[in-house]
Short mmCIF file of C-alpha atoms in Angstrom, two decimals:
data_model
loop_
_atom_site.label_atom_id
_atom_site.label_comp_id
_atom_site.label_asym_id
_atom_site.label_seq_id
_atom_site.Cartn_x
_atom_site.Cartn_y
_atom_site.Cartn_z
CA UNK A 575 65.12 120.14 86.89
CA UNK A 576 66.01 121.03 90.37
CA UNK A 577 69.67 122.66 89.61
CA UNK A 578 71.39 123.95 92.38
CA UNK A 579 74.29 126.68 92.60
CA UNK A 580 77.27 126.09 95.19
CA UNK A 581 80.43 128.86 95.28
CA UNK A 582 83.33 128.26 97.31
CA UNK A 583 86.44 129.77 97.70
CA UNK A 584 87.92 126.78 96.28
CA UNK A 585 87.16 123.73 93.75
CA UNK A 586 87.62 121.30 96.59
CA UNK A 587 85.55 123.13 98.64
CA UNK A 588 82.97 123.18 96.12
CA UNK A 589 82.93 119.65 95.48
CA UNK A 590 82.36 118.75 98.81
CA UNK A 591 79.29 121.21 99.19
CA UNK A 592 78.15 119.34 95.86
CA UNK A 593 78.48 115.77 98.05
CA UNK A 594 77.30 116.67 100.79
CA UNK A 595 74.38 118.38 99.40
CA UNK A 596 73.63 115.87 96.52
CA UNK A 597 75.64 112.65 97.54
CA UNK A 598 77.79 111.22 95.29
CA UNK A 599 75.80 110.10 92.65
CA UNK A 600 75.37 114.44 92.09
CA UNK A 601 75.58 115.29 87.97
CA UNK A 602 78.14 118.48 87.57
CA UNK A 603 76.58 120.49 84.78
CA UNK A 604 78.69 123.49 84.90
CA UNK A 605 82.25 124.71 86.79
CA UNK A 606 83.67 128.27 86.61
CA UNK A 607 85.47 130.87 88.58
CA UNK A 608 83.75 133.75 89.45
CA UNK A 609 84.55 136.95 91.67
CA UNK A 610 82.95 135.13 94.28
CA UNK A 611 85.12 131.86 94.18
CA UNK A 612 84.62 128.44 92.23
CA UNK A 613 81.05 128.21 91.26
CA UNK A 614 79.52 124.80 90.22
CA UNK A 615 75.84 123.88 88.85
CA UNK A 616 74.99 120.72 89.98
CA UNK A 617 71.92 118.61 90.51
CA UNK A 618 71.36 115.08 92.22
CA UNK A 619 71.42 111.74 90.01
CA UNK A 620 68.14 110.59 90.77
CA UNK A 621 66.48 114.09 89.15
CA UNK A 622 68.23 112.67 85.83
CA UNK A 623 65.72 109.92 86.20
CA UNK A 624 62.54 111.77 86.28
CA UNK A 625 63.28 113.74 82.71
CA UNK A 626 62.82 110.79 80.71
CA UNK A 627 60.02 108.52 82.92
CA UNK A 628 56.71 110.48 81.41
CA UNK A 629 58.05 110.25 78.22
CA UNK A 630 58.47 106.86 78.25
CA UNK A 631 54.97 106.20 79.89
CA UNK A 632 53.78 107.71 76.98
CA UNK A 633 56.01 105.78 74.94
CA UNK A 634 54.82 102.76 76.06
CA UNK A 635 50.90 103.40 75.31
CA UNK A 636 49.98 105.11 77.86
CA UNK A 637 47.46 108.55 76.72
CA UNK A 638 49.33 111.88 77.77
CA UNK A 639 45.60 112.53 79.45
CA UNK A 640 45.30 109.80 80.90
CA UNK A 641 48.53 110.40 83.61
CA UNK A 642 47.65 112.37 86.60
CA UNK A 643 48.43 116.14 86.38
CA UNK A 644 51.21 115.67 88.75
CA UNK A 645 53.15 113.33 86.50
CA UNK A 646 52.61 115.62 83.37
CA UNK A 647 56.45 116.19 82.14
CA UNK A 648 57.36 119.92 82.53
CA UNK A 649 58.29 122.10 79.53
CA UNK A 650 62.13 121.39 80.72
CA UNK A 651 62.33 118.22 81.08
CA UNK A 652 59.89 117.54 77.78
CA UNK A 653 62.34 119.22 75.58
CA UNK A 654 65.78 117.51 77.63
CA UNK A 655 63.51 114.42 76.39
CA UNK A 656 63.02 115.58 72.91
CA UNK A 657 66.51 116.20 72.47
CA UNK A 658 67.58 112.71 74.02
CA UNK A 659 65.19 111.12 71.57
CA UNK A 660 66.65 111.53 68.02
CA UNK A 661 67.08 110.26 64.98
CA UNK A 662 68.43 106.65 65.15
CA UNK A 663 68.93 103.74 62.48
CA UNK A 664 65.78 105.23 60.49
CA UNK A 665 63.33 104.97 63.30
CA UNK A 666 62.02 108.48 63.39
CA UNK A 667 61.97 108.95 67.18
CA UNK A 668 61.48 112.83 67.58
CA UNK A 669 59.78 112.76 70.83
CA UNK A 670 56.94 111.84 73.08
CA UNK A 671 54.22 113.55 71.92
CA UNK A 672 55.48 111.91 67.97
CA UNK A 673 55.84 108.41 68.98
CA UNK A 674 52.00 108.62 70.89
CA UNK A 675 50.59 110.08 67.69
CA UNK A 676 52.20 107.54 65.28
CA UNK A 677 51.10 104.84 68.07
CA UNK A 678 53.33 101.90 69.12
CA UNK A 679 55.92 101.55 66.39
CA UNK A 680 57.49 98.36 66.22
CA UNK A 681 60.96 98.88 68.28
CA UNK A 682 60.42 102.65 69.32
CA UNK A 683 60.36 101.89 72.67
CA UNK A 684 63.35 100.08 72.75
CA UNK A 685 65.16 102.48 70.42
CA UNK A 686 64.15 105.61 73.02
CA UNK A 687 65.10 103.51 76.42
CA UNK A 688 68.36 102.62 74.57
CA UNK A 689 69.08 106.21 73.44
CA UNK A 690 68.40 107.21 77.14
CA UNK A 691 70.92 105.21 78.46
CA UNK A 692 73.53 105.96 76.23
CA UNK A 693 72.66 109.65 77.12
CA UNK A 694 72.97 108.76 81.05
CA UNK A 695 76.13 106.64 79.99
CA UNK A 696 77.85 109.93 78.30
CA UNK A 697 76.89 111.84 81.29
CA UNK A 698 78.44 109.62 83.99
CA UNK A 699 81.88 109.54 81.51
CA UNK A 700 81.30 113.44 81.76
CA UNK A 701 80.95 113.48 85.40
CA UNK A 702 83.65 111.32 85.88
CA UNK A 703 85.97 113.02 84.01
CA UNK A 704 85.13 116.48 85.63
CA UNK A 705 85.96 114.64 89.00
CA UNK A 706 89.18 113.87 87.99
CA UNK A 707 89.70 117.50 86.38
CA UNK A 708 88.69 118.92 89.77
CA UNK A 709 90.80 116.81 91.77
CA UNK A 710 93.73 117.02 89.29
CA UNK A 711 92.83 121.28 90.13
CA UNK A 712 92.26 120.72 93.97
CA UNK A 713 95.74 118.71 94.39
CA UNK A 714 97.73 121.00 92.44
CA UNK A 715 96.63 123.84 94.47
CA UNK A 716 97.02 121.71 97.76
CA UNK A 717 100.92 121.20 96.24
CA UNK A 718 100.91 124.84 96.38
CA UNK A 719 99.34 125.26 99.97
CA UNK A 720 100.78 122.37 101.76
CA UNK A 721 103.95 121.15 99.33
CA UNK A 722 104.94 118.54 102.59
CA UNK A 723 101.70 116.60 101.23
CA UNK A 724 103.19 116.24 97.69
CA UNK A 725 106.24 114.94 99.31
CA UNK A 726 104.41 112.28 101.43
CA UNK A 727 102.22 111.30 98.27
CA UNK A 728 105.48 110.46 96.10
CA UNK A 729 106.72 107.99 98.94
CA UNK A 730 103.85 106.29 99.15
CA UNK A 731 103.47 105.89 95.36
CA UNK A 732 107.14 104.99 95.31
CA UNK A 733 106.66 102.06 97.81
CA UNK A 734 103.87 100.64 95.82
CA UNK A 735 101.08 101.89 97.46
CA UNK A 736 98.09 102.92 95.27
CA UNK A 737 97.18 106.36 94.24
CA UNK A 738 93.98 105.88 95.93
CA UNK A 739 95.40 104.97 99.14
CA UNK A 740 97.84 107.07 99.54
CA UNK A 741 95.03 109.78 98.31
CA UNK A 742 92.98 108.63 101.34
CA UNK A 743 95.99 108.97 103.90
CA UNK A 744 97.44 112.34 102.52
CA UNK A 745 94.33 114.28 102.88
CA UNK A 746 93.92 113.56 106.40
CA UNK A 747 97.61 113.94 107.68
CA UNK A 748 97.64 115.82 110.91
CA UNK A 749 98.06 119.89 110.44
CA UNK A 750 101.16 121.82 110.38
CA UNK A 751 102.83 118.36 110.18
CA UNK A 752 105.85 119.00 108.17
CA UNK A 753 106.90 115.49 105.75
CA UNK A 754 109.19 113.43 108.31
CA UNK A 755 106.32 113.74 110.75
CA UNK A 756 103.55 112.79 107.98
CA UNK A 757 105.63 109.89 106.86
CA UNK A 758 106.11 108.61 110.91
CA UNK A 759 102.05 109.45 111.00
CA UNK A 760 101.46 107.56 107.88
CA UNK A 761 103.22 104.56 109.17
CA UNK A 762 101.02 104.58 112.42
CA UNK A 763 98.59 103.94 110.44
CA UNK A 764 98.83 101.53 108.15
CA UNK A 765 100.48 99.48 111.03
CA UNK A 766 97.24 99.95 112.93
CA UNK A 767 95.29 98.47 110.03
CA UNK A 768 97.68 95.74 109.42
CA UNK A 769 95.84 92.57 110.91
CA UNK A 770 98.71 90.25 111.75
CA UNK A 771 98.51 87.09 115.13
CA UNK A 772 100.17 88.16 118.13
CA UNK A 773 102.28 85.42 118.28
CA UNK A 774 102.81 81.70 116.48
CA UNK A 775 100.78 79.94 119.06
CA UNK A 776 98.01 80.74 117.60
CA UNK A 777 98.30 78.34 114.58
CA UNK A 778 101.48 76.00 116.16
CA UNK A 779 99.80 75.70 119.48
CA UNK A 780 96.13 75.33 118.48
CA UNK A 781 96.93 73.07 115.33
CA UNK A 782 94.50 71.94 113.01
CA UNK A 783 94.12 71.72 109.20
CA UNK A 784 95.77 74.36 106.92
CA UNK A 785 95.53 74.63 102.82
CA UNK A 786 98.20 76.55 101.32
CA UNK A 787 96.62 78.10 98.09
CA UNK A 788 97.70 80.53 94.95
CA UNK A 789 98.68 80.95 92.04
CA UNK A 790 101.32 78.94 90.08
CA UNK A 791 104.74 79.60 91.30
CA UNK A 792 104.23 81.80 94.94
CA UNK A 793 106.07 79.68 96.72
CA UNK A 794 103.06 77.50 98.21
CA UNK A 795 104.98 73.98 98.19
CA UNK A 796 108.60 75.66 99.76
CA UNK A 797 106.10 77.71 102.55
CA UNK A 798 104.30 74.08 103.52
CA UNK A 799 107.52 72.84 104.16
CA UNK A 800 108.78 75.58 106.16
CA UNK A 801 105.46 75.01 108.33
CA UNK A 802 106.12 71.71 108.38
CA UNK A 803 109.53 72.12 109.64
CA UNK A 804 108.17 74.11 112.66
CA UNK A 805 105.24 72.11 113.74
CA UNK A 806 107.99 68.89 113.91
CA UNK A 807 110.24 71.12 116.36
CA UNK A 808 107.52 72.16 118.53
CA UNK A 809 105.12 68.62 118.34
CA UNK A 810 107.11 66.17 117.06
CA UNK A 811 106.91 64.26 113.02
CA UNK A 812 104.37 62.13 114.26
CA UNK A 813 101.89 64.62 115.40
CA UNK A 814 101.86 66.10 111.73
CA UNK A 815 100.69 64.83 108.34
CA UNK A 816 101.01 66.51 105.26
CA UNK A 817 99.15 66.01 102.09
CA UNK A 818 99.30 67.43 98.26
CA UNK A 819 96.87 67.82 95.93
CA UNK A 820 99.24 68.72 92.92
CA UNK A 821 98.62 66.19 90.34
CA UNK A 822 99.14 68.55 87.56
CA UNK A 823 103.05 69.80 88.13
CA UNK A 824 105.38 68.02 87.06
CA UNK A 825 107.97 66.80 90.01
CA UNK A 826 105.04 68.43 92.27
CA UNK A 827 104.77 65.58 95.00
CA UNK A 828 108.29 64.69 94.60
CA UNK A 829 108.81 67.87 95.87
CA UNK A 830 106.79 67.60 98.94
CA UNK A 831 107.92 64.32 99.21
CA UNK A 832 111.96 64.83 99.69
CA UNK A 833 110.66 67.57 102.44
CA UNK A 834 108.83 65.03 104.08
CA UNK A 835 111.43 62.67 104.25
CA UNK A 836 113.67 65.07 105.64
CA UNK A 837 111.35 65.50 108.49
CA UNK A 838 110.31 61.94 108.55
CA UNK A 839 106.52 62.86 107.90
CA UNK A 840 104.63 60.40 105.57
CA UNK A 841 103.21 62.84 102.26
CA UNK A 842 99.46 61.81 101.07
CA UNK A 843 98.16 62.46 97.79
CA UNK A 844 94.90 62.91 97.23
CA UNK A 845 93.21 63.97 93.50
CA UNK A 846 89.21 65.10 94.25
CA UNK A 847 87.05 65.89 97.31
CA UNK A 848 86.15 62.52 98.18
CA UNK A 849 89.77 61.47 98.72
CA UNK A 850 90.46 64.55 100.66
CA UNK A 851 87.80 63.49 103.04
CA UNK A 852 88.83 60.01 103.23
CA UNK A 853 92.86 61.22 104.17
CA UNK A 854 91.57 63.69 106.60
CA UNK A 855 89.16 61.26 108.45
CA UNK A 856 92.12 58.44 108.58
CA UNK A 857 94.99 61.36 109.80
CA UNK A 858 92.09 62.94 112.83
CA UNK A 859 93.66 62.06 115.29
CA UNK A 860 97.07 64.15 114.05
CA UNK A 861 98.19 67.73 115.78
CA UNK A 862 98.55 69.68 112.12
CA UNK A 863 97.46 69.01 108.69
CA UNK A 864 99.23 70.94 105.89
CA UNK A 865 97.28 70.54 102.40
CA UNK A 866 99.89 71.78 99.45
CA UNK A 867 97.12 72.40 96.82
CA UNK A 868 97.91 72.95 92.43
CA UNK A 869 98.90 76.33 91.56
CA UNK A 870 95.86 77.87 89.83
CA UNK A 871 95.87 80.98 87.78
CA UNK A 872 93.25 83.25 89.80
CA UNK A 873 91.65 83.75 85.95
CA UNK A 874 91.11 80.00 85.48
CA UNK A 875 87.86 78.13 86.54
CA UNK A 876 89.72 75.74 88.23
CA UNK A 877 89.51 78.03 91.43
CA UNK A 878 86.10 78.20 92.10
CA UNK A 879 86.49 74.16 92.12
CA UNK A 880 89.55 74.06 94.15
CA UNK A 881 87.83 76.36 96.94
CA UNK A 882 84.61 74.01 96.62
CA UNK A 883 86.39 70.72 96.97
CA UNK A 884 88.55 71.88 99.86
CA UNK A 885 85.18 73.82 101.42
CA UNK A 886 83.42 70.64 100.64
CA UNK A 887 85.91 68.51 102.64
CA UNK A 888 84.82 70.13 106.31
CA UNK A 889 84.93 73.11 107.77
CA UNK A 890 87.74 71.93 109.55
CA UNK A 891 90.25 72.65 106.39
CA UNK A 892 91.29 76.39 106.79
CA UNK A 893 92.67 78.44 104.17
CA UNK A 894 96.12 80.57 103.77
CA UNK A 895 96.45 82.71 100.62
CA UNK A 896 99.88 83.07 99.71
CA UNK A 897 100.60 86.36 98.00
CA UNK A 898 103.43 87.08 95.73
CA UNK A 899 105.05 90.31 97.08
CA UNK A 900 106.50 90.90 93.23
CA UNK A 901 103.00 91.51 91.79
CA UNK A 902 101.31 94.50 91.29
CA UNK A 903 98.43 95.39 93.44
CA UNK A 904 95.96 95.19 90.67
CA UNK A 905 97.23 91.60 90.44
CA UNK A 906 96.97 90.86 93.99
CA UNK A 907 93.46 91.96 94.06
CA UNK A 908 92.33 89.86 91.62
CA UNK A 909 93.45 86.92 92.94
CA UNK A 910 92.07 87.80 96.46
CA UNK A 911 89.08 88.13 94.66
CA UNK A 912 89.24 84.97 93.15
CA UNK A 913 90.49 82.96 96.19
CA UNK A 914 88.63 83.97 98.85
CA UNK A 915 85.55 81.88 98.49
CA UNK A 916 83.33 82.01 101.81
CA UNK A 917 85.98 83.34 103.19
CA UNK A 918 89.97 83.14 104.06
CA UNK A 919 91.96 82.39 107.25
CA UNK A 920 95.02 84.24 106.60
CA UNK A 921 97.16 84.77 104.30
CA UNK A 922 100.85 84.66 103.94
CA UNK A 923 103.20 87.53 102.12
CA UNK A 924 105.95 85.39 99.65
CA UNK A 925 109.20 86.44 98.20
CA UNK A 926 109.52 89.58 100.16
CA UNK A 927 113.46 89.51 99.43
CA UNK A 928 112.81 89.60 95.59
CA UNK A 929 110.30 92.38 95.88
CA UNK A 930 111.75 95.99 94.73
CA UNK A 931 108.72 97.75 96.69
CA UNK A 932 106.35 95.72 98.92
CA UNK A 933 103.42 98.80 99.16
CA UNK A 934 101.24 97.35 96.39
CA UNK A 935 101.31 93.83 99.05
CA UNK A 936 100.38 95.75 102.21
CA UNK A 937 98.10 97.99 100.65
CA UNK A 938 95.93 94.66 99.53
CA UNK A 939 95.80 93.11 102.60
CA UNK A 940 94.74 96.14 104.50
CA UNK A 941 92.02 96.43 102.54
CA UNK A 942 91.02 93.18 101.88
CA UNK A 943 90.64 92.59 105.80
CA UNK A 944 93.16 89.44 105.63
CA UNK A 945 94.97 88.34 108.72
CA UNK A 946 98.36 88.24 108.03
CA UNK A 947 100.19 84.73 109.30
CA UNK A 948 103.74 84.90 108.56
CA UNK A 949 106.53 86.58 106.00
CA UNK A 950 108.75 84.80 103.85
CA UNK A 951 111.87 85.90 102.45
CA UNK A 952 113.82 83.32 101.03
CA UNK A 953 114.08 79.45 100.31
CA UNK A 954 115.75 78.68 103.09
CA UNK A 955 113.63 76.03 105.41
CA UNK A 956 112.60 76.98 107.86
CA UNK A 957 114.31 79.85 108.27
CA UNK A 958 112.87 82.09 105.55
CA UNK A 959 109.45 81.99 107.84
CA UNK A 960 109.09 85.02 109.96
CA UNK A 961 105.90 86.21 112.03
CA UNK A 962 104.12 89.19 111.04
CA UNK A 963 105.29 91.89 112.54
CA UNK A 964 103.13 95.27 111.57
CA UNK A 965 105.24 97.76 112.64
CA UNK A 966 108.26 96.53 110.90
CA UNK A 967 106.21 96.08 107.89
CA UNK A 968 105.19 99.57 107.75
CA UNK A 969 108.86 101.00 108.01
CA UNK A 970 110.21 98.65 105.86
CA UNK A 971 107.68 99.71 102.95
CA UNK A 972 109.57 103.10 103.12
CA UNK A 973 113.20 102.09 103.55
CA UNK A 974 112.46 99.12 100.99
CA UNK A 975 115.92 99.31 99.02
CA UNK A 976 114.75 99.91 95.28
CA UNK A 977 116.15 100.76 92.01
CA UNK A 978 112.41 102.66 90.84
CA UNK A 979 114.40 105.83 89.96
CA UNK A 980 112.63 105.87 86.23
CA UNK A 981 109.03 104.93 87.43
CA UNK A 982 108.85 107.46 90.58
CA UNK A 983 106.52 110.59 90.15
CA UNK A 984 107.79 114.06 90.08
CA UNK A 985 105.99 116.82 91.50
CA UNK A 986 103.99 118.08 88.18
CA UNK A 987 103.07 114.69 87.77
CA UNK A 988 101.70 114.05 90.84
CA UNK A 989 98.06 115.93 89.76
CA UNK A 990 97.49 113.32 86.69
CA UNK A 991 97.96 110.47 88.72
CA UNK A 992 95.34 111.41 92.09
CA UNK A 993 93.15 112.83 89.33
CA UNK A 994 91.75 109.33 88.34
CA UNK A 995 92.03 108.44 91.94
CA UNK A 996 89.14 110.90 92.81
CA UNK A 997 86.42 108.60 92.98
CA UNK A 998 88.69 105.34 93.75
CA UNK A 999 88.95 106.82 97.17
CA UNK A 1000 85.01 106.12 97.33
CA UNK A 1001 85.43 102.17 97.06
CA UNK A 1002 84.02 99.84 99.46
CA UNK A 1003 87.16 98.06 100.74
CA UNK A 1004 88.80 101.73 101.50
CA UNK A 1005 85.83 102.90 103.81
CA UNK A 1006 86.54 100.86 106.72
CA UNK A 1007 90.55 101.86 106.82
CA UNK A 1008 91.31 103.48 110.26
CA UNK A 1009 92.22 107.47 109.64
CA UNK A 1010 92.41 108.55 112.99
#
């Protein structure tokens, strides 16, 4: 096993020795303070591999003499093996050498590769959970050392954000930065990753065909109309068409229908792909197309058909994902997930005014890469329709009026919740969020 030593003056430190030595697949082994500093034993994930592979050559068939003299286990790893092989349900599975003697016993093989994976299961819980002791360690000592980064951390997590954004952002705030400037920093930022059009020509101007989509209830069929409303005071009601695909709600296309009347627009119903494509090739030669689609629970099949039918209709037929700003992040992300298909035009931030933090909605479309269309923030139509605008976004996150009180973080807290963060801060849609 090739174990390697790394001391530090501190735990953080350490870690990030480990990583950049190892990479992040590294196995902790050990983790103790010395008179030198933090000392950890640590060796990379792959050299986990190579302690069981002879053994299960062997294992397999395969005569101990027979394998080169270079893949000949050493004593180490032999034994780690021997150890990993036990006992299990009868099978007498001692080790390598055993099972080759005894020949192929009927499951043996199976019962040893199994027993090594639960063995390289326990180990990634192990280093897992040392990750989050280290960081829960690291962060209380950076409380200590720089308390103005505590202070920024509890806003975020009071706005909504997630503990593994607001991880990412603390850690790099600017030196010497006291919390006011952090904060003013940390808005910078997340307005410079907020992806939002530069101004409402760019959907009322171009036109085209939109489909409103999300779950049950986000306000898809009260947004169409306030679209609607907009497109007939810049074009005209006879440059637009709207259509509905709600079959399913009750009172669904009356709904859409009573808008449409008010705005003097005929409303098309359509039920499957192929009547889609028949409505959109007899309403080509209108400006703007709004599509009001059935609420669909991001859980429930019925997405993956309602992004094929309206993908199968033309590429023509855009789509705006309307999020709910009074869902949790984990929420949000799920249905992102679930809507996005080949990929999303836009989406479009709902109920903002019944929202008691709005973090958890601005922390999912930074880093799900969505461009960001409009803000609504009430039923009014079409006033409740409001362009994107980042930097307003990013203040009012902060200065969101909110009666949280009972679920904010205190200071001792704070370690147990960026613990777990510790290796959230690693995930895919976070590496590509603009620090500096």
């Amino acid at each position: 096993m090739n174990v390697k030593k790394f001391v530090a003056a501190s735990s953080r430190d350490a870690w990030r020795h480990v990583r950049e030595a190892l990479g992040d697949d590294a196995v902790i082994l050990s983790n103790r303070t010395t008179d030198e500093g933090v000392e950890i034993l640590a060796m990379a994930g792959d050299d986990m591999t190579t302690l069981a592979t002879p053994a299960v050559a062997v294992a397999r068939g395969a005569s101990p003499r027979s394998q080169p003299a270079a893949a000949a286990p050493k004593p180490a790893a032999a034994a780690a093996t021997a150890r990993v092989w036990r006992n299990r349900g009868g099978a007498q599975v001692a080790g390598a050498g055993d099972v080759a003697a005894r020949g192929q016993q009927t499951g043996a093989v199976d019962e040893a590769v199994s027993a090594y994976g639960e063995v390289m299961n326990e180990i990634r819980l192990m280093r897992g959970a040392l990750e989050s002791q280290l960081a829960e360690i690291s962060w209380d000592h950076t409380q200590k050392r720089d308390p103005h980064k505590a202070g920024v951390m509890r806003e975020m997590l009071a706005a909504g954000f997630s503990a593994s954004l607001s991880r990412l952002m603390t850690e790099h705030l600017p030196p010497n930065s006291n919390e006011a400037e952090g904060l003013a920093w940390i808005k910078s930022v997340l307005a410079r990753n907020l992806l939002t059009m530069s101004n409402e020509n760019e959907l009322l101007e171009q036109g085209g065909v939109y489909a409103l989509v999300g779950p049950t209830g986000v306000g898809k069929t009260t947004t169409t109309a306030k679209l609607a409303a907009r497109c007939v005071m810049r074009h005209g009601a006879n440059k637009l068409a709207l259509i509905t695909t709600d079959g399913y709600r009750i009172g669904g296309y009356e709904q859409l229908r009573i808008y449409g009347k008010i705005l003097g627009v005929m409303v098309h119903a359509v039920k499957d792909e192929a009547d889609l494509r028949i409505a959109l090739d007899e309403l080509k030669g209108k400006h703007t197309v709004l599509i009001d689609t059935v609420g669909v629970g991001q859980r429930d099949q019925m997405v993956a058909e309602q992004v094929a039918m309206l993908a199968g209709a033309g590429p023509q037929v855009k789509r705006l994902l309307c999020l709910n700003a009074t869902v949790t992040g984990s929420t949000l992300n799920e249905v992102v997930g679930a809507y996005k298909g080949d990929g999303l035009a836009g989406c479009i931030i709902t109920k903002l005014d019944e929202a008691a933090t709005i973090g958890n909605v601005i922390d999912i479309v930074i880093r799900q890469k969505l461009n960001l269309y409009y803000i609504a923030n009430g039923q009014r139509v079409p006033e409740d329709l409001h362009i994107a605008n980042k930097l307003y976004l990013a203040d009012r996150a902060f200065k969101q009026k909110r009666e949280t009180e009972p679920f904010e973080f205190q200071d001792e807290e704070l370690p147990l919740v960026v613990g777990p963060a510790a290796r959230a801060v690693n995930d895919q849609t976070l590496r590509e969020v603009i620090i500096g």
